[in-house]
Every structure is written in structure tokens, then in C-alpha cells.
mmCIF file with all atom_site columns, C-alpha atoms in Angstrom:
data_model
loop_
_atom_site.group_PDB
_atom_site.id
_atom_site.type_symbol
_atom_site.label_atom_id
_atom_site.label_alt_id
_atom_site.label_comp_id
_atom_site.label_asym_id
_atom_site.label_entity_id
_atom_site.label_seq_id
_atom_site.pdbx_PDB_ins_code
_atom_site.Cartn_x
_atom_site.Cartn_y
_atom_site.Cartn_z
_atom_site.occupancy
_atom_site.B_iso_or_equiv
_atom_site.pdbx_formal_charge
_atom_site.auth_seq_id
_atom_site.auth_comp_id
_atom_site.auth_asym_id
_atom_site.auth_atom_id
_atom_site.pdbx_PDB_model_num
ATOM 1   C CA . MET A 1 1   ? -0.018  0.264  0.067   1.00 73.00 ? 252 MET A CA 1
ATOM 2   C CA . HIS A 1 2   ? 2.756   2.381  1.251   1.00 74.00 ? 253 HIS A CA 1
ATOM 3   C CA . SER A 1 3   ? 4.686   1.748  -2.365  1.00 84.00 ? 254 SER A CA 1
ATOM 4   C CA . GLN A 1 4   ? 1.263   2.449  -4.128  1.00 77.00 ? 255 GLN A CA 1
ATOM 5   C CA . LEU A 1 5   ? 0.844   5.565  -2.630  1.00 69.00 ? 256 LEU A CA 1
ATOM 6   C CA . LYS A 1 6   ? 4.559   6.702  -3.587  1.00 77.00 ? 257 LYS A CA 1
ATOM 7   C CA . ALA A 1 7   ? 4.100   5.658  -6.980  1.00 78.00 ? 258 ALA A CA 1
ATOM 8   C CA . LEU A 1 8   ? 0.766   7.745  -7.194  1.00 69.00 ? 259 LEU A CA 1
ATOM 9   C CA . GLU A 1 9   ? 2.674   10.645 -5.412  1.00 72.00 ? 260 GLU A CA 1
ATOM 10  C CA . LYS A 1 10  ? 5.614   10.657 -7.868  1.00 74.00 ? 261 LYS A CA 1
ATOM 11  C CA . GLU A 1 11  ? 3.177   10.520 -10.867 1.00 72.00 ? 262 GLU A CA 1
ATOM 12  C CA . ARG A 1 12  ? 1.157   13.370 -9.688  1.00 65.00 ? 263 ARG A CA 1
ATOM 13  C CA . ILE A 1 13  ? 4.549   15.449 -9.368  1.00 65.00 ? 264 ILE A CA 1
ATOM 14  C CA . GLN A 1 14  ? 5.536   14.583 -12.862 1.00 66.00 ? 265 GLN A CA 1
ATOM 15  C CA . ALA A 1 15  ? 2.088   15.289 -14.145 1.00 62.00 ? 266 ALA A CA 1
ATOM 16  C CA . CYS A 1 16  ? 2.264   18.887 -12.631 1.00 57.00 ? 267 CYS A CA 1
ATOM 17  C CA . ALA A 1 17  ? 5.781   19.514 -13.505 1.00 58.00 ? 268 ALA A CA 1
ATOM 18  C CA . SER A 1 18  ? 5.004   18.520 -17.515 1.00 53.00 ? 269 SER A CA 1
ATOM 19  C CA . GLU A 1 19  ? 5.048   20.742 -20.308 1.00 42.00 ? 270 GLU A CA 1
ATOM 20  C CA . GLY A 1 20  ? 1.538   21.134 -20.777 1.00 51.00 ? 271 GLY A CA 1
ATOM 21  C CA . GLU A 1 21  ? 0.723   21.421 -17.115 1.00 48.00 ? 272 GLU A CA 1
ATOM 22  C CA . ILE A 1 22  ? 3.025   24.331 -15.958 1.00 48.00 ? 273 ILE A CA 1
ATOM 23  C CA . ASP A 1 23  ? -0.291  26.581 -15.668 1.00 76.00 ? 274 ASP A CA 1
ATOM 24  C CA . ASN A 1 24  ? -1.855  24.025 -13.438 1.00 85.00 ? 275 ASN A CA 1
ATOM 25  C CA . GLY A 1 25  ? 1.266   23.506 -11.295 1.00 85.00 ? 276 GLY A CA 1
ATOM 26  C CA . ALA A 1 26  ? 1.167   27.548 -10.744 1.00 90.00 ? 277 ALA A CA 1
ATOM 27  C CA . LYS A 1 27  ? -2.565  27.167 -9.676  1.00 92.00 ? 278 LYS A CA 1
ATOM 28  C CA . ILE A 1 28  ? -1.896  24.185 -7.078  1.00 91.00 ? 279 ILE A CA 1
ATOM 29  C CA . ARG A 1 29  ? 0.921   26.410 -5.608  1.00 91.00 ? 280 ARG A CA 1
ATOM 30  C CA . VAL A 1 30  ? -1.279  29.387 -5.306  1.00 93.00 ? 281 VAL A CA 1
ATOM 31  C CA . LEU A 1 31  ? -3.960  27.332 -3.613  1.00 93.00 ? 282 LEU A CA 1
ATOM 32  C CA . LYS A 1 32  ? -1.500  25.683 -1.120  1.00 93.00 ? 283 LYS A CA 1
ATOM 33  C CA . GLN A 1 33  ? -0.804  28.999 0.183   1.00 94.00 ? 284 GLN A CA 1
ATOM 34  C CA . LEU A 1 34  ? -4.388  28.843 1.884   1.00 94.00 ? 285 LEU A CA 1
ATOM 35  C CA . ASP A 1 35  ? -4.109  27.498 5.553   1.00 92.00 ? 286 ASP A CA 1
ATOM 36  C CA . GLY A 1 36  ? -6.179  24.179 5.335   1.00 90.00 ? 287 GLY A CA 1
ATOM 37  C CA . ILE A 1 37  ? -5.410  23.385 1.877   1.00 92.00 ? 288 ILE A CA 1
ATOM 38  C CA . GLY A 1 38  ? -2.744  20.664 1.129   1.00 90.00 ? 289 GLY A CA 1
ATOM 39  C CA . GLU A 1 39  ? -1.000  19.248 -2.096  1.00 88.00 ? 290 GLU A CA 1
ATOM 40  C CA . THR A 1 40  ? -3.576  16.546 -2.715  1.00 88.00 ? 291 THR A CA 1
ATOM 41  C CA . GLY A 1 41  ? -6.523  18.835 -2.337  1.00 91.00 ? 292 GLY A CA 1
ATOM 42  C CA . ALA A 1 42  ? -5.037  21.733 -4.084  1.00 92.00 ? 293 ALA A CA 1
ATOM 43  C CA . ALA A 1 43  ? -3.905  19.184 -7.064  1.00 90.00 ? 294 ALA A CA 1
ATOM 44  C CA . HIS A 1 44  ? -7.307  17.432 -7.098  1.00 90.00 ? 295 HIS A CA 1
ATOM 45  C CA . LEU A 1 45  ? -9.280  20.942 -7.320  1.00 92.00 ? 296 LEU A CA 1
ATOM 46  C CA . VAL A 1 46  ? -7.181  22.205 -10.179 1.00 92.00 ? 297 VAL A CA 1
ATOM 47  C CA . ALA A 1 47  ? -7.269  18.847 -11.794 1.00 89.00 ? 298 ALA A CA 1
ATOM 48  C CA . GLU A 1 48  ? -10.907 18.796 -11.579 1.00 90.00 ? 299 GLU A CA 1
ATOM 49  C CA . VAL A 1 49  ? -12.143 22.374 -11.634 1.00 92.00 ? 300 VAL A CA 1
ATOM 50  C CA . PHE A 1 50  ? -9.695  25.007 -11.964 1.00 92.00 ? 301 PHE A CA 1
ATOM 51  C CA . HIS A 1 51  ? -7.865  23.827 -15.294 1.00 89.00 ? 302 HIS A CA 1
ATOM 52  C CA . ARG A 1 52  ? -11.258 25.512 -17.013 1.00 88.00 ? 303 ARG A CA 1
ATOM 53  C CA . THR A 1 53  ? -12.174 29.044 -17.385 1.00 90.00 ? 304 THR A CA 1
ATOM 54  C CA . PHE A 1 54  ? -15.168 30.366 -15.904 1.00 91.00 ? 305 PHE A CA 1
ATOM 55  C CA . LYS A 1 55  ? -17.242 33.492 -17.018 1.00 92.00 ? 306 LYS A CA 1
ATOM 56  C CA . ASN A 1 56  ? -18.491 34.478 -13.282 1.00 91.00 ? 307 ASN A CA 1
ATOM 57  C CA . ARG A 1 57  ? -19.326 32.760 -10.036 1.00 90.00 ? 308 ARG A CA 1
ATOM 58  C CA . LYS A 1 58  ? -22.757 31.319 -11.042 1.00 87.00 ? 309 LYS A CA 1
ATOM 59  C CA . HIS A 1 59  ? -21.049 29.368 -13.906 1.00 88.00 ? 310 HIS A CA 1
ATOM 60  C CA . LEU A 1 60  ? -18.416 27.803 -11.431 1.00 91.00 ? 311 LEU A CA 1
ATOM 61  C CA . ALA A 1 61  ? -21.283 26.851 -9.000  1.00 86.00 ? 312 ALA A CA 1
ATOM 62  C CA . SER A 1 62  ? -23.274 25.395 -12.010 1.00 85.00 ? 313 SER A CA 1
ATOM 63  C CA . TYR A 1 63  ? -20.353 23.281 -13.028 1.00 88.00 ? 314 TYR A CA 1
ATOM 64  C CA . LEU A 1 64  ? -19.880 22.132 -9.466  1.00 87.00 ? 315 LEU A CA 1
ATOM 65  C CA . GLY A 1 65  ? -23.621 21.089 -9.208  1.00 82.00 ? 316 GLY A CA 1
ATOM 66  C CA . LEU A 1 66  ? -23.811 23.383 -5.940  1.00 78.00 ? 317 LEU A CA 1
ATOM 67  C CA . SER A 1 67  ? -26.357 26.023 -7.539  1.00 74.00 ? 318 SER A CA 1
ATOM 68  C CA . PRO A 1 68  ? -29.782 26.130 -6.303  1.00 73.00 ? 319 PRO A CA 1
ATOM 69  C CA . SER A 1 69  ? -32.441 24.181 -8.339  1.00 72.00 ? 320 SER A CA 1
ATOM 70  C CA . PRO A 1 70  ? -35.336 26.391 -9.109  1.00 71.00 ? 321 PRO A CA 1
ATOM 71  C CA . TYR A 1 71  ? -38.886 25.119 -8.569  1.00 73.00 ? 322 TYR A CA 1
ATOM 72  C CA . PHE A 1 72  ? -42.023 26.766 -10.242 1.00 73.00 ? 323 PHE A CA 1
ATOM 73  C CA . SER A 1 73  ? -45.457 25.438 -9.545  1.00 80.00 ? 324 SER A CA 1
ATOM 74  C CA . GLY A 1 74  ? -48.398 28.125 -10.276 1.00 79.00 ? 325 GLY A CA 1
ATOM 75  C CA . GLU A 1 75  ? -47.544 31.157 -7.981  1.00 81.00 ? 326 GLU A CA 1
ATOM 76  C CA . VAL A 1 76  ? -44.926 29.295 -6.204  1.00 78.00 ? 327 VAL A CA 1
ATOM 77  C CA . HIS A 1 77  ? -41.560 30.290 -7.289  1.00 73.00 ? 328 HIS A CA 1
ATOM 78  C CA . ARG A 1 78  ? -38.714 29.239 -4.754  1.00 71.00 ? 329 ARG A CA 1
ATOM 79  C CA . ASP A 1 79  ? -35.096 27.460 -4.716  1.00 69.00 ? 330 ASP A CA 1
ATOM 80  C CA . GLN A 1 80  ? -34.928 23.786 -3.699  1.00 71.00 ? 331 GLN A CA 1
ATOM 81  C CA . GLY A 1 81  ? -31.547 22.100 -3.167  1.00 68.00 ? 332 GLY A CA 1
ATOM 82  C CA . ILE A 1 82  ? -28.583 21.925 -4.877  1.00 67.00 ? 333 ILE A CA 1
ATOM 83  C CA . SER A 1 83  ? -29.063 20.473 -8.340  1.00 66.00 ? 334 SER A CA 1
ATOM 84  C CA . LYS A 1 84  ? -26.012 17.797 -8.109  1.00 69.00 ? 335 LYS A CA 1
ATOM 85  C CA . ALA A 1 85  ? -25.985 17.933 -11.802 1.00 77.00 ? 336 ALA A CA 1
ATOM 86  C CA . GLY A 1 86  ? -22.324 19.010 -12.052 1.00 78.00 ? 337 GLY A CA 1
ATOM 87  C CA . ASN A 1 87  ? -18.809 17.403 -11.286 1.00 83.00 ? 338 ASN A CA 1
ATOM 88  C CA . LYS A 1 88  ? -19.371 14.814 -8.432  1.00 87.00 ? 339 LYS A CA 1
ATOM 89  C CA . GLN A 1 89  ? -15.772 14.479 -7.728  1.00 90.00 ? 340 GLN A CA 1
ATOM 90  C CA . ALA A 1 90  ? -14.978 18.037 -7.113  1.00 89.00 ? 341 ALA A CA 1
ATOM 91  C CA . ARG A 1 91  ? -18.190 18.701 -5.335  1.00 88.00 ? 342 ARG A CA 1
ATOM 92  C CA . VAL A 1 92  ? -17.070 15.700 -2.502  1.00 91.00 ? 343 VAL A CA 1
ATOM 93  C CA . THR A 1 93  ? -13.684 17.480 -2.686  1.00 93.00 ? 344 THR A CA 1
ATOM 94  C CA . LEU A 1 94  ? -14.985 20.958 -1.912  1.00 93.00 ? 345 LEU A CA 1
ATOM 95  C CA . ILE A 1 95  ? -16.837 19.563 1.124   1.00 92.00 ? 346 ILE A CA 1
ATOM 96  C CA . GLU A 1 96  ? -14.170 17.916 2.607   1.00 94.00 ? 347 GLU A CA 1
ATOM 97  C CA . LEU A 1 97  ? -12.166 20.841 2.327   1.00 94.00 ? 348 LEU A CA 1
ATOM 98  C CA . ALA A 1 98  ? -15.061 23.021 3.726   1.00 95.00 ? 349 ALA A CA 1
ATOM 99  C CA . TRP A 1 99  ? -14.456 20.832 6.994   1.00 94.00 ? 350 TRP A CA 1
ATOM 100 C CA . CYS A 1 100 ? -11.118 21.512 6.760   1.00 94.00 ? 351 CYS A CA 1
ATOM 101 C CA . TRP A 1 101 ? -11.652 25.270 6.198   1.00 95.00 ? 352 TRP A CA 1
ATOM 102 C CA . LEU A 1 102 ? -13.781 25.404 9.558   1.00 94.00 ? 353 LEU A CA 1
ATOM 103 C CA . LYS A 1 103 ? -10.792 23.653 11.365  1.00 94.00 ? 354 LYS A CA 1
ATOM 104 C CA . TYR A 1 104 ? -7.636  25.590 10.092  1.00 95.00 ? 355 TYR A CA 1
ATOM 105 C CA . GLN A 1 105 ? -9.318  29.178 9.165   1.00 95.00 ? 356 GLN A CA 1
ATOM 106 C CA . PRO A 1 106 ? -11.389 30.010 12.292  1.00 94.00 ? 357 PRO A CA 1
ATOM 107 C CA . GLN A 1 107 ? -10.995 33.734 11.910  1.00 95.00 ? 358 GLN A CA 1
ATOM 108 C CA . SER A 1 108 ? -12.017 33.757 8.258   1.00 96.00 ? 359 SER A CA 1
ATOM 109 C CA . GLN A 1 109 ? -15.340 35.411 7.246   1.00 96.00 ? 360 GLN A CA 1
ATOM 110 C CA . LEU A 1 110 ? -16.631 32.495 5.778   1.00 95.00 ? 361 LEU A CA 1
ATOM 111 C CA . THR A 1 111 ? -16.241 30.212 9.099   1.00 95.00 ? 362 THR A CA 1
ATOM 112 C CA . GLN A 1 112 ? -17.735 33.070 10.849  1.00 95.00 ? 363 GLN A CA 1
ATOM 113 C CA . TRP A 1 113 ? -20.791 33.159 8.452   1.00 94.00 ? 364 TRP A CA 1
ATOM 114 C CA . TYR A 1 114 ? -21.017 29.419 9.027   1.00 93.00 ? 365 TYR A CA 1
ATOM 115 C CA . ARG A 1 115 ? -21.007 29.419 12.676  1.00 92.00 ? 366 ARG A CA 1
ATOM 116 C CA . SER A 1 116 ? -23.351 32.309 12.931  1.00 92.00 ? 367 SER A CA 1
ATOM 117 C CA . ARG A 1 117 ? -26.015 30.334 10.640  1.00 90.00 ? 368 ARG A CA 1
ATOM 118 C CA . PHE A 1 118 ? -25.500 26.799 11.356  1.00 87.00 ? 369 PHE A CA 1
ATOM 119 C CA . SER A 1 119 ? -23.919 26.378 14.782  1.00 80.00 ? 370 SER A CA 1
ATOM 120 C CA . GLY A 1 120 ? -25.796 24.908 17.501  1.00 74.00 ? 371 GLY A CA 1
ATOM 121 C CA . HIS A 1 121 ? -28.464 23.725 15.751  1.00 70.00 ? 372 HIS A CA 1
ATOM 122 C CA . GLY A 1 122 ? -27.997 19.961 15.426  1.00 74.00 ? 373 GLY A CA 1
ATOM 123 C CA . GLY A 1 123 ? -26.146 17.744 13.403  1.00 75.00 ? 374 GLY A CA 1
ATOM 124 C CA . ARG A 1 124 ? -28.166 18.028 10.315  1.00 79.00 ? 375 ARG A CA 1
ATOM 125 C CA . SER A 1 125 ? -28.038 21.545 10.290  1.00 78.00 ? 376 SER A CA 1
ATOM 126 C CA . GLY A 1 126 ? -24.347 21.549 10.287  1.00 80.00 ? 377 GLY A CA 1
ATOM 127 C CA . LYS A 1 127 ? -24.017 18.974 7.325   1.00 86.00 ? 378 LYS A CA 1
ATOM 128 C CA . VAL A 1 128 ? -26.647 21.288 5.331   1.00 86.00 ? 379 VAL A CA 1
ATOM 129 C CA . GLY A 1 129 ? -24.564 24.182 6.357   1.00 89.00 ? 380 GLY A CA 1
ATOM 130 C CA . ILE A 1 130 ? -21.448 22.432 4.841   1.00 91.00 ? 381 ILE A CA 1
ATOM 131 C CA . VAL A 1 131 ? -23.019 21.977 1.563   1.00 88.00 ? 382 VAL A CA 1
ATOM 132 C CA . ALA A 1 132 ? -23.887 25.623 1.593   1.00 88.00 ? 383 ALA A CA 1
ATOM 133 C CA . LEU A 1 133 ? -20.259 26.811 2.639   1.00 93.00 ? 384 LEU A CA 1
ATOM 134 C CA . ALA A 1 134 ? -18.940 24.614 -0.477  1.00 91.00 ? 385 ALA A CA 1
ATOM 135 C CA . PRO A 1 135 ? -19.795 27.075 -3.150  1.00 90.00 ? 386 PRO A CA 1
ATOM 136 C CA . LYS A 1 136 ? -18.767 30.038 -1.327  1.00 93.00 ? 387 LYS A CA 1
ATOM 137 C CA . LEU A 1 137 ? -15.261 28.533 -0.743  1.00 95.00 ? 388 LEU A CA 1
ATOM 138 C CA . ALA A 1 138 ? -15.228 27.266 -4.444  1.00 94.00 ? 389 ALA A CA 1
ATOM 139 C CA . ILE A 1 139 ? -15.822 30.977 -5.380  1.00 94.00 ? 390 ILE A CA 1
ATOM 140 C CA . ALA A 1 140 ? -13.158 32.334 -2.986  1.00 96.00 ? 391 ALA A CA 1
ATOM 141 C CA . PHE A 1 141 ? -10.789 29.742 -4.228  1.00 96.00 ? 392 PHE A CA 1
ATOM 142 C CA . TRP A 1 142 ? -11.353 30.860 -7.747  1.00 95.00 ? 393 TRP A CA 1
ATOM 143 C CA . ARG A 1 143 ? -10.844 34.345 -7.050  1.00 95.00 ? 394 ARG A CA 1
ATOM 144 C CA . PHE A 1 144 ? -7.729  33.640 -5.037  1.00 96.00 ? 395 PHE A CA 1
ATOM 145 C CA . ILE A 1 145 ? -6.205  31.565 -8.214  1.00 94.00 ? 396 ILE A CA 1
ATOM 146 C CA . GLU A 1 146 ? -7.542  33.991 -10.819 1.00 92.00 ? 397 GLU A CA 1
ATOM 147 C CA . ASP A 1 147 ? -7.165  37.319 -9.292  1.00 93.00 ? 398 ASP A CA 1
ATOM 148 C CA . GLY A 1 148 ? -4.965  37.068 -5.991  1.00 92.00 ? 399 GLY A CA 1
ATOM 149 C CA . VAL A 1 149 ? -7.917  37.843 -3.820  1.00 94.00 ? 400 VAL A CA 1
ATOM 150 C CA . VAL A 1 150 ? -7.542  36.199 -0.583  1.00 94.00 ? 401 VAL A CA 1
ATOM 151 C CA . PRO A 1 151 ? -10.567 35.522 1.349   1.00 94.00 ? 402 PRO A CA 1
ATOM 152 C CA . GLU A 1 152 ? -11.536 37.811 3.794   1.00 94.00 ? 403 GLU A CA 1
ATOM 153 C CA . ALA A 1 153 ? -9.769  37.344 7.118   1.00 91.00 ? 404 ALA A CA 1
ATOM 154 C CA . ALA A 1 154 ? -7.935  34.099 5.726   1.00 93.00 ? 405 ALA A CA 1
ATOM 155 C CA . THR A 1 155 ? -4.524  33.465 6.808   1.00 92.00 ? 406 THR A CA 1
ATOM 156 C CA . LEU A 1 156 ? -1.929  32.050 4.598   1.00 93.00 ? 407 LEU A CA 1
ATOM 157 C CA . SER A 1 157 ? 0.451   29.213 5.489   1.00 85.00 ? 408 SER A CA 1
ATOM 158 C CA . ILE A 1 158 ? 3.741   29.974 6.915   1.00 75.00 ? 409 ILE A CA 1
ATOM 159 C CA . ALA A 1 159 ? 5.679   28.558 4.028   1.00 62.00 ? 410 ALA A CA 1
ATOM 160 C CA . ALA A 1 160 ? 3.985   30.870 1.882   1.00 53.00 ? 411 ALA A CA 1
ATOM 161 C CA . LYS A 1 161 ? 4.604   34.064 3.946   1.00 49.00 ? 412 LYS A CA 1
#
């Protein structure tokens, strides 16, 4: 098992360093600067999501399947849950990173938003909140990679400073 993990790690490093992946390698390095985002998470997000170009945040959320699904019935117009029509691998990774974000970025604006809305309301509320936090994180990561805008009150890792 250990040898398989080493082989996968070596393969991933070679893929990021190859000629056609230089831009993606730079995106991985940028994303890793945020506390709570490691090499594997950053590489997976870049490979699944951020290798593409998005016009705006709504296109990004739609690609991930994390945008609300509209419901229209007569006079009733509201949003249901997330559509889940997008990239499942990226959605799962973002939800895992959302849990890490809460742990490693306790002072960030996104963590404060999550805690003010979903803390203390029971287990199901926390899980619903993580799914609500995931698209906000994806948009924040996208802005950080594309424009260098650090998410509000987020900390950069010591190695990046």
C-alpha cells in the first residue's frame, strides 16, 4: 500500500511538472498558500475544476452542481436544494475541504458566516451548512487563483509568507 501511494505521488508530481501542465502547477502552488489546503486537495481541485475558465461565479457553481435548483408551480417560485448535476468528484472534494476550512481558518469571514448560521442547531443543520459553505469556498478559491484576492480574514500558510 505504501509503495502504491509513493508511486501515485511521483506520478502526480511529474504530471504537474510536465510541459502542458505548467499553468496548473502554478495554480496548485497558489491554492496551497491557504491554511487548510494541502497538496492533494489543491491538485485535485485544479485537475477537476480550476483547469477550466469560468465567466462568473454562477457558472462555477453550476459546473460543480452546487447551484440551487429552481422550483416553479403556479404562483410558487422558490429554490430547492442543490442540483447535483455537476462534477461529483469536485463537489465531494469541496465538501471535505469545507470541513478543513472550519478547522484551519477559524477567523475567516466564511467560517464566521457558517458558525453564525448553522452552529448549535443540531447535526443535520451542520451538514446542510457545509453544503452551503462549499460553493462560497469554491468561489473564494477561484478568485484567489485568478485574481490573487485572499478570502476575507483568511490566513496564508507559514511556508507561503
